[in-house]
Amino acid sequence: MLRAAELLFLWVFSIYYSFIVVFRILRECFSVGFRQVLQSKPIERPSCLDDPDLGTHGYLSLEGIRIHYVASGPVDKPLMLLVHGFPEFWFSWRYQIKEFQKDYRVVAIDQRGYGESEKPKGIDEYTLKKLTSDIKQIISALGYEKCVLVGHDWGGAVAWSFGRLVPEMVDKLIVLNCPSNPVFQKVIQTNIEQMKMSWYMFFFQMPFLPELYIRMKNYEMLANCFTNKNKNELSFSSSFQNPMSEEELQAYKYNFSAPGAITPPVNFYRAAFQKKSGSVPYDMNYTIPVLLIWGCKDMALNIALPDTIEKENYPNVTVKRIPEAGHFTQMDTPFEVNKLIRGWLSSF
């Protein structure tokens, strides 16, 4: 009965936000023309993706999936594994790669369904259980027994889960602008602001429409995320102190313009809400050191989330805030993020 009530709640909000988005799409079509809104152009691969200073590209063959990664730094150094979120890929860690490549073997992956990693079909392929399994296999395939695990957004969700369930493979855990699932579930049930900010999570449950919305106006959604354009209540927007260059933005558009590149990232959200069999239950009793870095101008995740973590005083979890940073912390305020990470790591 509880599951039925949860599904009803989910689809009511999904349909509600879908009507709003459809209205906006139609308004744009009548304003500037259907062709301009719905047609996307081919996008060439920018040279920044092949910058040798960011490392060398490689692939790992795991169980049923081929994962792309970029590695930099001496192979005899400890592994620092970087896991991106939505709508990103390995390139989101470019500032951290350059900062830590002298002290670590830094490896930034494309999660399954993203970038140059394989993109299996079906919602079942993107459950948290599958994503955490990927991390376990990646660490071993790279020749390591453990790592410093760093995750942002969806990568943070995977990192929270992996650090709790497989602590023997994590030396230290660092998460940027992502709450643990237990805390998120607690806050979203009581915080109306977080409910509103999570509108896209509900909208993403619908078929076809999210893919259309991401693609429209030549991937304008990505410009909204990574620059300071078109801010409104229902947009994929972020407060950005360090807006991307046109070439950097082109890198994201290039990745999402590849055939079949949009549906897999959206399936992360579909699997999280619809596939309880693929969920990974865990609590906040971490046995490893955890650092949570939070950009306080996050427009997708409410400040109540880090507040709750601090208030509950979870063992081994340290919270650090960057007042001027938005959701994409590692790119928005890279100097501050790198300084916090380096200072925290050196304290042990």
Coordinates of C-alpha atoms in Angstrom, one line a residue:
M1 CA 0.0 0.0 0.0
L2 CA 2.8 2.4 0.9
R3 CA 4.6 1.7 -2.5
A4 CA 1.3 2.4 -4.3
A5 CA 1.0 5.7 -2.5
E6 CA 4.6 6.6 -3.3
L7 CA 4.1 5.9 -7.0
L8 CA 0.9 7.9 -7.1
F9 CA 2.7 10.8 -5.5
L10 CA 5.5 10.5 -8.0
W11 CA 3.4 10.4 -11.1
V12 CA 1.1 13.3 -10.0
F13 CA 4.1 15.6 -9.7
S14 CA 5.7 14.2 -12.8
I15 CA 2.6 15.0 -14.9
Y16 CA 2.2 18.4 -13.2
Y17 CA 5.7 19.5 -14.1
S18 CA 5.4 18.0 -17.6
F19 CA 2.5 20.2 -18.4
I20 CA 4.5 23.2 -17.3
V21 CA 7.5 22.2 -19.4
V22 CA 5.3 21.4 -22.5
F23 CA 3.7 24.9 -22.2
R24 CA 7.1 26.5 -22.2
I25 CA 8.3 24.5 -25.2
L26 CA 5.2 25.5 -27.1
R27 CA 5.6 29.1 -26.1
E28 CA 9.2 29.0 -27.3
C29 CA 8.1 27.4 -30.6
F30 CA 5.5 30.1 -31.3
S31 CA 7.9 32.8 -30.3
V32 CA 11.0 31.9 -32.3
G33 CA 9.8 29.1 -34.5
F34 CA 9.4 25.4 -34.2
R35 CA 12.6 24.7 -36.3
Q36 CA 14.8 26.8 -34.2
V37 CA 13.5 25.3 -30.9
L38 CA 13.4 21.6 -31.9
Q39 CA 16.4 21.3 -34.3
S40 CA 19.9 20.6 -32.9
K41 CA 23.1 21.1 -34.9
P42 CA 26.1 18.8 -35.2
I43 CA 28.8 19.7 -32.8
E44 CA 32.5 19.1 -33.4
R45 CA 34.8 17.7 -30.8
P46 CA 36.7 20.6 -29.2
S47 CA 40.4 20.4 -28.7
C48 CA 40.2 20.9 -24.9
L49 CA 39.0 17.3 -24.5
D50 CA 42.4 16.1 -25.8
D51 CA 44.6 18.4 -23.7
P52 CA 47.6 16.2 -22.7
D53 CA 47.9 18.2 -19.5
L54 CA 44.7 16.5 -18.3
G55 CA 46.1 13.0 -18.8
T56 CA 45.7 10.0 -21.1
H57 CA 42.4 8.4 -22.2
G58 CA 41.7 4.7 -21.6
Y59 CA 39.0 2.1 -21.3
L60 CA 38.2 -0.6 -18.7
S61 CA 36.2 -3.7 -19.6
L62 CA 34.0 -4.5 -16.6
E63 CA 31.1 -7.0 -16.2
G64 CA 28.8 -6.1 -19.1
I65 CA 30.1 -2.5 -19.5
R66 CA 33.0 -0.6 -21.0
I67 CA 34.1 2.4 -19.0
H68 CA 36.1 5.4 -20.4
Y69 CA 38.5 7.2 -18.1
V70 CA 41.2 9.8 -18.2
A71 CA 44.3 9.2 -16.0
S72 CA 47.1 11.5 -14.9
G73 CA 49.9 11.3 -12.4
P74 CA 52.5 8.7 -11.3
V75 CA 51.2 5.1 -11.2
D76 CA 53.0 4.4 -8.0
K77 CA 51.0 7.1 -6.1
P78 CA 47.7 6.5 -4.3
L79 CA 44.6 6.4 -6.4
M80 CA 42.2 9.4 -6.4
L81 CA 39.0 8.4 -8.2
L82 CA 36.8 11.2 -9.5
V83 CA 33.1 10.5 -10.2
H84 CA 31.0 13.1 -11.9
G85 CA 27.3 14.0 -11.8
F86 CA 24.6 15.3 -14.1
P87 CA 24.8 16.7 -16.7
E88 CA 28.5 16.2 -16.8
F89 CA 31.4 13.8 -17.7
W90 CA 35.0 13.3 -16.8
F91 CA 35.9 16.9 -18.0
S92 CA 34.2 18.4 -15.0
W93 CA 37.2 17.5 -12.9
R94 CA 39.8 19.3 -15.1
Y95 CA 40.8 21.7 -12.2
Q96 CA 41.2 18.9 -9.7
I97 CA 43.2 16.7 -12.2
K98 CA 45.8 19.5 -12.6
E99 CA 45.8 20.2 -8.9
F100 CA 46.4 16.7 -7.6
Q101 CA 48.2 14.9 -10.4
K102 CA 51.6 15.3 -8.8
D103 CA 50.5 13.6 -5.5
Y104 CA 48.0 11.0 -6.7
R105 CA 47.2 8.8 -9.6
V106 CA 44.2 10.8 -10.6
V107 CA 41.5 9.0 -12.6
A108 CA 38.4 10.7 -13.8
I109 CA 35.7 8.4 -15.2
D110 CA 32.7 8.7 -17.4
Q111 CA 30.0 6.9 -15.5
R112 CA 28.1 4.3 -17.5
G113 CA 25.8 6.0 -19.9
Y114 CA 27.9 9.1 -20.1
G115 CA 30.6 10.5 -22.5
E116 CA 32.7 7.8 -24.1
S117 CA 31.6 5.0 -21.7
E118 CA 29.1 2.4 -23.0
K119 CA 25.4 3.3 -22.8
P120 CA 23.3 0.2 -22.1
K121 CA 19.6 0.5 -22.8
G122 CA 16.9 0.2 -20.1
I123 CA 16.3 1.8 -16.8
D124 CA 17.4 -1.3 -14.9
E125 CA 21.0 -0.6 -16.1
Y126 CA 21.2 2.6 -14.0
T127 CA 20.3 1.6 -10.5
L128 CA 22.5 2.6 -7.6
K129 CA 23.4 -1.1 -7.2
K130 CA 24.8 -1.2 -10.7
L131 CA 26.7 2.1 -10.2
T132 CA 28.3 1.1 -7.0
S133 CA 29.3 -2.2 -8.5
D134 CA 31.1 -0.3 -11.3
I135 CA 33.2 1.6 -8.8
K136 CA 34.3 -1.6 -7.1
Q137 CA 35.3 -3.1 -10.4
I138 CA 37.0 0.1 -11.6
I139 CA 39.3 0.3 -8.5
S140 CA 40.4 -3.3 -9.0
A141 CA 40.7 -3.0 -12.7
L142 CA 43.1 0.0 -12.3
G143 CA 45.3 -2.2 -10.1
Y144 CA 44.5 -0.7 -6.7
E145 CA 42.9 -2.1 -3.5
K146 CA 41.5 1.3 -2.3
C147 CA 41.3 5.0 -3.2
V148 CA 40.5 8.5 -2.2
L149 CA 37.0 8.6 -3.6
V150 CA 35.6 12.0 -4.8
G151 CA 32.1 12.4 -6.1
H152 CA 29.9 15.3 -7.1
D153 CA 26.1 15.3 -7.6
W154 CA 25.1 11.8 -8.9
G155 CA 28.8 10.8 -8.4
G156 CA 28.4 12.0 -4.9
A157 CA 25.3 9.7 -4.4
V158 CA 27.4 6.8 -5.7
A159 CA 30.3 7.8 -3.4
W160 CA 28.2 8.0 -0.3
S161 CA 26.8 4.6 -1.0
F162 CA 30.1 3.0 -1.8
G163 CA 31.9 4.5 1.1
R164 CA 29.3 3.1 3.5
L165 CA 28.9 -0.4 2.0
V166 CA 32.5 -1.1 0.8
P167 CA 34.6 1.0 3.3
E168 CA 37.6 -1.3 3.0
M169 CA 38.2 0.0 -0.6
V170 CA 37.9 3.7 0.4
D171 CA 40.8 5.4 2.2
K172 CA 38.9 8.8 2.4
L173 CA 35.6 9.9 1.0
I174 CA 35.0 13.4 -0.4
V175 CA 31.6 14.5 -1.6
L176 CA 30.6 17.8 -3.3
N177 CA 27.1 19.1 -3.3
C178 CA 25.3 15.9 -2.8
P179 CA 23.5 14.6 0.4
S180 CA 23.5 11.0 1.3
N181 CA 20.3 9.2 0.4
P182 CA 19.0 8.8 4.0
V183 CA 19.4 12.5 4.6
F184 CA 17.8 13.5 1.2
Q185 CA 14.8 11.2 1.9
K186 CA 14.4 12.8 5.3
V187 CA 14.6 16.4 4.1
I188 CA 12.5 16.1 1.0
Q189 CA 9.5 14.7 3.0
T190 CA 9.5 17.8 5.3
N191 CA 11.0 20.7 3.3
I192 CA 8.7 22.3 0.7
E193 CA 11.6 24.3 -0.8
Q194 CA 13.5 21.1 -1.5
M195 CA 10.4 19.6 -3.1
K196 CA 10.2 22.6 -5.5
M197 CA 13.9 22.5 -6.3
S198 CA 13.6 18.8 -7.1
W199 CA 11.1 19.5 -9.9
Y200 CA 13.3 18.1 -12.6
M201 CA 13.7 14.8 -10.8
F202 CA 9.9 14.4 -11.1
F203 CA 9.8 15.7 -14.7
F204 CA 12.6 13.2 -15.7
Q205 CA 10.2 10.3 -14.9
M206 CA 8.3 11.0 -18.0
P207 CA 9.2 9.3 -21.3
F208 CA 10.5 11.3 -24.3
L209 CA 9.8 14.8 -22.9
P210 CA 13.0 15.2 -20.8
E211 CA 15.1 14.2 -23.8
L212 CA 13.4 16.7 -26.0
Y213 CA 13.8 19.4 -23.4
I214 CA 17.5 18.8 -23.0
R215 CA 18.0 18.8 -26.8
M216 CA 15.9 21.9 -27.6
K217 CA 17.5 25.1 -28.9
N218 CA 20.7 23.3 -29.5
Y219 CA 21.2 22.2 -25.9
E220 CA 20.4 25.5 -24.3
M221 CA 19.9 23.6 -21.1
L222 CA 23.6 23.1 -20.8
A223 CA 24.3 26.8 -21.2
N224 CA 21.7 27.5 -18.4
C225 CA 23.6 25.1 -16.2
F226 CA 27.1 26.3 -16.7
T227 CA 26.7 30.1 -17.4
N228 CA 24.6 32.8 -15.8
K229 CA 21.9 32.9 -18.5
N230 CA 18.2 32.4 -18.4
K231 CA 17.6 32.1 -14.6
N232 CA 14.1 31.2 -13.6
E233 CA 12.4 28.9 -11.1
L234 CA 12.0 26.0 -13.5
S235 CA 15.2 25.9 -15.5
F236 CA 18.4 23.8 -15.3
S237 CA 20.3 26.8 -13.9
S238 CA 23.1 27.4 -11.4
S239 CA 24.7 30.3 -9.8
F240 CA 28.2 30.4 -11.5
Q241 CA 31.1 32.5 -10.3
N242 CA 33.4 31.0 -12.9
P243 CA 31.3 30.6 -16.1
M244 CA 32.6 28.3 -18.8
S245 CA 34.3 29.4 -21.9
E246 CA 32.6 28.7 -25.2
E247 CA 35.0 25.9 -26.0
E248 CA 34.4 24.3 -22.6
L249 CA 30.6 24.6 -23.1
Q250 CA 31.0 23.0 -26.5
A251 CA 32.7 20.0 -24.9
Y252 CA 29.5 19.3 -22.9
K253 CA 27.3 19.9 -26.0
Y254 CA 29.5 17.6 -28.0
N255 CA 29.1 14.8 -25.5
F256 CA 25.3 15.2 -25.2
S257 CA 24.9 15.5 -29.0
A258 CA 26.2 12.0 -29.6
P259 CA 23.6 9.4 -30.7
G260 CA 21.8 8.0 -27.8
A261 CA 23.6 10.2 -25.3
I262 CA 20.7 11.9 -23.5
T263 CA 18.5 9.0 -22.3
P264 CA 21.0 7.1 -20.2
P265 CA 21.8 10.1 -17.9
V266 CA 18.0 10.7 -17.5
N267 CA 17.7 7.0 -16.7
F268 CA 19.7 7.6 -13.5
Y269 CA 16.7 9.5 -12.1
R270 CA 14.2 7.1 -13.5
A271 CA 15.9 4.1 -11.9
A272 CA 16.3 6.0 -8.5
F273 CA 12.5 6.6 -8.3
Q274 CA 11.1 3.6 -10.1
K275 CA 13.4 0.7 -9.4
K276 CA 13.3 -0.1 -5.7
S277 CA 14.9 -3.5 -6.5
G278 CA 18.0 -1.7 -7.5
S279 CA 18.3 0.5 -4.5
V280 CA 21.0 0.2 -1.9
P281 CA 19.8 0.8 1.7
Y282 CA 22.4 2.1 4.1
D283 CA 22.8 4.4 7.1
M284 CA 25.1 7.2 8.1
N285 CA 27.4 5.2 10.4
Y286 CA 30.6 5.8 8.4
T287 CA 33.8 4.1 9.6
I288 CA 36.0 6.2 7.2
P289 CA 36.7 9.9 7.2
V290 CA 34.2 11.8 5.1
L291 CA 34.4 15.4 3.8
L292 CA 31.3 17.1 2.5
I293 CA 31.9 20.4 0.6
W294 CA 28.8 22.4 -0.1
G295 CA 28.3 25.4 -2.4
C296 CA 25.7 27.4 -0.6
K297 CA 24.2 29.0 -3.8
D298 CA 23.0 25.6 -5.0
M299 CA 19.7 26.0 -6.9
A300 CA 19.0 22.3 -7.0
L301 CA 19.7 21.1 -3.5
N302 CA 18.5 23.1 -0.4
I303 CA 20.9 24.3 2.3
A304 CA 18.7 22.3 4.7
L305 CA 20.6 19.2 3.5
P306 CA 24.1 20.0 4.8
D307 CA 22.4 21.7 7.8
T308 CA 20.8 18.4 8.7
I309 CA 24.0 16.5 8.4
E310 CA 25.8 18.9 10.7
K311 CA 22.9 19.0 13.2
E312 CA 22.8 15.2 13.4
N313 CA 26.5 15.2 14.1
Y314 CA 27.3 12.0 12.2
P315 CA 30.5 10.4 13.2
N316 CA 33.5 11.0 10.9
V317 CA 31.6 13.4 8.6
T318 CA 33.0 16.9 8.3
V319 CA 31.0 19.7 6.5
K320 CA 32.7 22.6 4.8
R321 CA 30.8 25.4 3.1
I322 CA 31.7 27.8 0.2
P323 CA 29.2 30.7 0.5
E324 CA 29.6 32.0 -3.1
A325 CA 29.7 28.6 -4.9
G326 CA 26.7 27.1 -6.8
H327 CA 25.9 23.5 -7.5
F328 CA 28.9 22.7 -9.7
T329 CA 31.3 23.5 -7.0
Q330 CA 34.4 21.9 -8.4
M331 CA 34.2 24.1 -11.5
D332 CA 32.6 27.1 -10.0
T333 CA 35.1 27.8 -7.2
P334 CA 38.0 25.4 -8.1
F335 CA 40.6 27.2 -6.0
E336 CA 38.5 27.1 -2.8
V337 CA 37.5 23.4 -3.5
N338 CA 41.1 22.3 -4.1
K339 CA 42.3 24.2 -1.0
L340 CA 39.7 22.5 1.2
I341 CA 40.4 19.1 -0.2
R342 CA 44.2 19.4 0.1
G343 CA 43.9 20.8 3.7
W344 CA 41.6 18.1 4.8
L345 CA 43.7 15.3 3.3
S346 CA 46.9 16.7 4.9
S347 CA 45.2 16.7 8.3
F348 CA 45.5 12.9 8.6

